GROMACS .gro file of C-alpha atoms in nm:
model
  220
    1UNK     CA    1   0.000   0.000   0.000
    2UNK     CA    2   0.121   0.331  -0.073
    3UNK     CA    3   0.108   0.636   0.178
    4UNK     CA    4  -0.202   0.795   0.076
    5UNK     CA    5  -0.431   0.445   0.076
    6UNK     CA    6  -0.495   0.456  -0.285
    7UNK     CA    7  -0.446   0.089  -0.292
    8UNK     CA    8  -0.423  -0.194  -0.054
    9UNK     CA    9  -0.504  -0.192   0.285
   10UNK     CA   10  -0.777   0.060   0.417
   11UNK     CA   11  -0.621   0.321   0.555
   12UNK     CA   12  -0.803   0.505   0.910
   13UNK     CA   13  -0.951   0.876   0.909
   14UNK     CA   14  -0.704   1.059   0.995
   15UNK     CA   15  -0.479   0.898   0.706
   16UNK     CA   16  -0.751   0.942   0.478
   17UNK     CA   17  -0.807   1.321   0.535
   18UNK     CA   18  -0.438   1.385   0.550
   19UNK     CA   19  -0.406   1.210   0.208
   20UNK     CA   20  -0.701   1.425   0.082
   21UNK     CA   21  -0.651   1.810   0.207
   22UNK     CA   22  -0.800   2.115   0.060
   23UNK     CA   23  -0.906   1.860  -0.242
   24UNK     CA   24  -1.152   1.727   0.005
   25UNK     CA   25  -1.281   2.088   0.030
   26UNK     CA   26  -1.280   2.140  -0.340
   27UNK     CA   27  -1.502   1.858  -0.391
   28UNK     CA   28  -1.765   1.973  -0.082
   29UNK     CA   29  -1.739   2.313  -0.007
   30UNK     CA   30  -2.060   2.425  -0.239
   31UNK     CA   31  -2.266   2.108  -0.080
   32UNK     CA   32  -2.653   2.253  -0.041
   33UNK     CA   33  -2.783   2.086   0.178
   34UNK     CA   34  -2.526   2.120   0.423
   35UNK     CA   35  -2.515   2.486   0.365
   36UNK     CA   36  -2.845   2.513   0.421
   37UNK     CA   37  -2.812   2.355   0.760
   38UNK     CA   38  -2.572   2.607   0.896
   39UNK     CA   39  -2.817   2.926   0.815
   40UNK     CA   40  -3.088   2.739   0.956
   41UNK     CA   41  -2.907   2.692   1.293
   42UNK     CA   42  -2.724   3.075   1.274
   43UNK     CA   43  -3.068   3.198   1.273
   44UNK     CA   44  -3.177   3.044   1.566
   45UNK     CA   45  -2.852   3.110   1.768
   46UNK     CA   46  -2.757   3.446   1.954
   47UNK     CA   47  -2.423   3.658   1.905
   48UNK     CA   48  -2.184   3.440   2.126
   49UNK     CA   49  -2.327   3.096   2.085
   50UNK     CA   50  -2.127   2.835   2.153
   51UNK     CA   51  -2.085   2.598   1.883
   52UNK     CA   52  -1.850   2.262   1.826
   53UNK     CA   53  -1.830   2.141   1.485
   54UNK     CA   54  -1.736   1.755   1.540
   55UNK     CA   55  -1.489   1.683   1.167
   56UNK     CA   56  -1.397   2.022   1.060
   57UNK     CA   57  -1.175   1.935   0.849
   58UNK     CA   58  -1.033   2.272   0.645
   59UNK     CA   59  -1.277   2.453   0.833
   60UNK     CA   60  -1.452   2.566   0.534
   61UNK     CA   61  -1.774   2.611   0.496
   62UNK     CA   62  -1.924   2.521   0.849
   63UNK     CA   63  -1.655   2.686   1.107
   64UNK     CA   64  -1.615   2.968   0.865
   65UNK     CA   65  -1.951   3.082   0.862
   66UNK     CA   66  -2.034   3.014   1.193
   67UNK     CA   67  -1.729   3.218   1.326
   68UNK     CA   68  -1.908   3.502   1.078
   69UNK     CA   69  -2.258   3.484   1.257
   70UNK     CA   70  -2.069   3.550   1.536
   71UNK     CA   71  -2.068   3.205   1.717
   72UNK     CA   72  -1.787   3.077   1.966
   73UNK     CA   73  -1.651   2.779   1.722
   74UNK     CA   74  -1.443   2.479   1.843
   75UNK     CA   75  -1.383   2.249   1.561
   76UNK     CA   76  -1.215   1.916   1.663
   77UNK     CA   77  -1.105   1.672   1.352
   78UNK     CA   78  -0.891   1.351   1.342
   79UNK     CA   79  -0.659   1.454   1.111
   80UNK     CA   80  -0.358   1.660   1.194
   81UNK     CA   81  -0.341   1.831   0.851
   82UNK     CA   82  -0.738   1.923   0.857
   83UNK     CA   83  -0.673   2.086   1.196
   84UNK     CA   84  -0.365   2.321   1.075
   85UNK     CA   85  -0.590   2.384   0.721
   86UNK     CA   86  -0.870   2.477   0.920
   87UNK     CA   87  -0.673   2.680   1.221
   88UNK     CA   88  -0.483   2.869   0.945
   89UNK     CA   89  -0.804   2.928   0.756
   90UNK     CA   90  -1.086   3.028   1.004
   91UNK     CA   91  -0.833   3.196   1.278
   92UNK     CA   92  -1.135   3.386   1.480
   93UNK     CA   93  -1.215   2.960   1.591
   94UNK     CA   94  -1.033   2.721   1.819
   95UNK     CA   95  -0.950   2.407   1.631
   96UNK     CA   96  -0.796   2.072   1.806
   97UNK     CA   97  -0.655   1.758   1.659
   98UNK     CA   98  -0.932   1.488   1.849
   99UNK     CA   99  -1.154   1.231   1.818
  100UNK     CA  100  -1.504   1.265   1.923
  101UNK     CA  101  -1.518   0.953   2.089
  102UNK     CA  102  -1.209   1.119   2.319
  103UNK     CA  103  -1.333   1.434   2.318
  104UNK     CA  104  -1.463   1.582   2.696
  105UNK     CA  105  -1.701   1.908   2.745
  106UNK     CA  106  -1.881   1.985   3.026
  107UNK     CA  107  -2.284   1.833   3.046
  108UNK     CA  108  -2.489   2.108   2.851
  109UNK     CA  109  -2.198   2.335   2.772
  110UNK     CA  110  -2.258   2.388   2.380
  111UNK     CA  111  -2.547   2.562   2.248
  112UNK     CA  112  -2.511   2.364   1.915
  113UNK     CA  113  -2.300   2.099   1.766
  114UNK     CA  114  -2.286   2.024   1.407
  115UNK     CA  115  -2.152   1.697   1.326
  116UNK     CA  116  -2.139   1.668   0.931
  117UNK     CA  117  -2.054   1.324   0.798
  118UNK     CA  118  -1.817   1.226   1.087
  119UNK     CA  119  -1.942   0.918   1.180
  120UNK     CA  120  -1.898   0.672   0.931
  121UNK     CA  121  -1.580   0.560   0.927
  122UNK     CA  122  -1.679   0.400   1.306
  123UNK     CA  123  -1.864   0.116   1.387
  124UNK     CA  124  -2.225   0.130   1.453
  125UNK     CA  125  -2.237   0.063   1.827
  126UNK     CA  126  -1.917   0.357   1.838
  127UNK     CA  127  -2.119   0.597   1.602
  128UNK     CA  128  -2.420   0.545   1.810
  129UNK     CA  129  -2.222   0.629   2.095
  130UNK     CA  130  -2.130   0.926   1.976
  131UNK     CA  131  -2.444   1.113   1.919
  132UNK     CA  132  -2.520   1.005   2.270
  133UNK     CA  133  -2.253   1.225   2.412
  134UNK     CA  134  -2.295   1.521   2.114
  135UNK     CA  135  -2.669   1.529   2.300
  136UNK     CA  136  -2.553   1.528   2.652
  137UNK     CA  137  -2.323   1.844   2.528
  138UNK     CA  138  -2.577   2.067   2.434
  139UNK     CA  139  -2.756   2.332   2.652
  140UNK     CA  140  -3.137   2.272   2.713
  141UNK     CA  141  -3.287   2.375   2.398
  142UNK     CA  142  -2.944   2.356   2.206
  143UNK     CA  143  -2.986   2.198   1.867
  144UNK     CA  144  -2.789   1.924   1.702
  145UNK     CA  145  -2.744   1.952   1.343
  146UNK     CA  146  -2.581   1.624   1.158
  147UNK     CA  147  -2.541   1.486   0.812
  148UNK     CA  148  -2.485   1.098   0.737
  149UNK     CA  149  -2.486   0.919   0.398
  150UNK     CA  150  -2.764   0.657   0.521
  151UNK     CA  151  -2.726   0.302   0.467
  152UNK     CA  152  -2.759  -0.038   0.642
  153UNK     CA  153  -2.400  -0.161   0.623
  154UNK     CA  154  -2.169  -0.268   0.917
  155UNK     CA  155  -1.757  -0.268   0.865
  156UNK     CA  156  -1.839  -0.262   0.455
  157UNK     CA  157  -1.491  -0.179   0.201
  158UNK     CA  158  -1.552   0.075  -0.023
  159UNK     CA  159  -1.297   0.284  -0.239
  160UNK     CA  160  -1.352   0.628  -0.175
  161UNK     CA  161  -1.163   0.942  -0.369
  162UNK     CA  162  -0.958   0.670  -0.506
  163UNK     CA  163  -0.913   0.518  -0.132
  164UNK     CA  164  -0.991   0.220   0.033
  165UNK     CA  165  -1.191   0.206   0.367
  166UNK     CA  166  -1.402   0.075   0.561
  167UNK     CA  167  -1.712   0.206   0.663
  168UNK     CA  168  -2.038   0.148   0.863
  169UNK     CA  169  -2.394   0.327   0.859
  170UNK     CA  170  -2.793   0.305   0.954
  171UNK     CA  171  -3.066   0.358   0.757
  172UNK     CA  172  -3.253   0.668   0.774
  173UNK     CA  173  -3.530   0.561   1.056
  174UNK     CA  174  -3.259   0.379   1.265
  175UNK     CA  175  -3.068   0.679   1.268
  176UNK     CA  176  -3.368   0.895   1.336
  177UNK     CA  177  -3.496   0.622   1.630
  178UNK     CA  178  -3.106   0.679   1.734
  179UNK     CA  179  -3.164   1.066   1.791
  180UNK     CA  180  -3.508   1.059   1.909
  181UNK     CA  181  -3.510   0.744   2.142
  182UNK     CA  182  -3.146   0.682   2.268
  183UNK     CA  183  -3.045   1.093   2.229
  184UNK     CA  184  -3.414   1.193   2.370
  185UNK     CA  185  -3.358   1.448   2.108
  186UNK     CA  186  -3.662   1.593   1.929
  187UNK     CA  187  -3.612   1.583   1.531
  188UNK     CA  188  -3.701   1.889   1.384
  189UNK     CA  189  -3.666   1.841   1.019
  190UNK     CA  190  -3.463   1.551   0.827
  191UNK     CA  191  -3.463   1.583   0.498
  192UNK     CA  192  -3.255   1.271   0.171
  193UNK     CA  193  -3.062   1.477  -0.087
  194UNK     CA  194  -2.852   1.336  -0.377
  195UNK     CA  195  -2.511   1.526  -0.392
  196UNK     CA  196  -2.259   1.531  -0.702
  197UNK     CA  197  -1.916   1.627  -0.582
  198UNK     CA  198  -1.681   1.870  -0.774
  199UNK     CA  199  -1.427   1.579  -0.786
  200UNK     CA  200  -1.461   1.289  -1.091
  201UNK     CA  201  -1.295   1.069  -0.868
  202UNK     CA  202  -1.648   1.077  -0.610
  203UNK     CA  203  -1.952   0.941  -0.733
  204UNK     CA  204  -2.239   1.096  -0.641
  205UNK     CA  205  -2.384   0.990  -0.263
  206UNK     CA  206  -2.728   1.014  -0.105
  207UNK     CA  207  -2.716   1.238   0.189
  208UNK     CA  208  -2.957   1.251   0.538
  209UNK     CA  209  -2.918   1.588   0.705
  210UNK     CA  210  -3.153   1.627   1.039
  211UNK     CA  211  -3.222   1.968   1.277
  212UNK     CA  212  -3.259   1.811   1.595
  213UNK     CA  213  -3.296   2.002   1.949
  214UNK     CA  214  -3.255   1.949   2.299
  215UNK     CA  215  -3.562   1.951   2.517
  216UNK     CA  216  -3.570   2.275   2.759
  217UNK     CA  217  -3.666   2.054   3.035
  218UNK     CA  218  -3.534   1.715   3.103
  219UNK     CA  219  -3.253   1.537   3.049
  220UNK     CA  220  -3.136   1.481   2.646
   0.00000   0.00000   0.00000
């Protein structure tokens, strides 16, 4: 296998999006639905909201415009070179080299988290894990915005931008029962898009983007 994964072996995350860079970017920046996502949560967030953004990556488009509504952005990513792209990029957020599943904040202390196609390169029981703890980090009321490319597939190979690896998914009402049932979350809005990347080398992938929120009262 060579360095970048392009054959062989499938390589982890954080090799993958050190391999890929600002071509991973290129290929996603002008995604719609996703875009979408982050003006529907900036308009229901106040000047100083604190925000993490679970996979950066370069840290554009989510941190960016974020950081421009005027939200307090941490942005936490697996791979090293996503978190110096991203922290030389967005300056006005905090970005840190971390995996959510090691990641520690304080019961309530975010007023949103966006998590944008960061699970799926976990297993299910992991991934499912993972939106447990991104609930019990928002603030009553706090919203949890996330996209997933749904499918029911456990520990499946796939080549991806010309690299091999392995990934896992649900379908789109596990991952809903997920949010509303283990989270306690309520789903606002979730919504299946088909998305053509700028990049001939990634077919075009069915995307699940939900709005959930926090109850006020109650535990998430």
């Amino acid at each position: 296998m060579d360095n970048d994964g392009t054959q062989g072996q499938p390589v982890s995350a954080a090799e993958l999006f050190d391999g890929l860079g600002l071509a991973y970017e290129r290929a996603f920046v002008r995604l719609p639905a996703q875009l979408a996502a982050v003006e529907w949560l900036t308009a229901r967030l106040g000047a100083g909201a604190r925000v993490l953004d679970v996979g950066s990556g370069t840290g554009r488009p989510v941190a960016d415009l974020l950081v421009r509504a005027g939200c307090e952005v941490t942005g936490i990513d697996v791979s090293g070179e996503m978190v110096a792209l991203a922290s030389a990029q967005v300056p006005g957020a905090r970005f840190e080299r971390c995996d959510v599943r090691a990641f520690d904040a304080p019961e309530g202390h975010f007023h949103a988290v966006c998590a944008f196609f960061p699970l799926l390169m976990m297993s299910r029981a992991e991934a499912a894990a993972a939106l447990k703890r991104m609930a019990g980090w928002l603030a009553p009321g706090g919203f949890l915005v996330t996209a997933t490319v749904p499918a029911d597939v456990e520990d499946v190979e796939i080549v991806w931008m010309e690299r091999t690896v392995r990934v896992s998914s649900f379908p789109t009402e596990e991952y809903l029962r997920l949010q509303r049932e283990d989270c306690g979350l309520d789903v606002l809005h979730h919504a299946l898009s088909v998305f053509v990347p700028d990049d001939e080398r990634a077919a075009p992938e069915e995307h699940l983007f939900t709005y959930a929120r926090r109850p006020a009262h109650g535990p998430a």
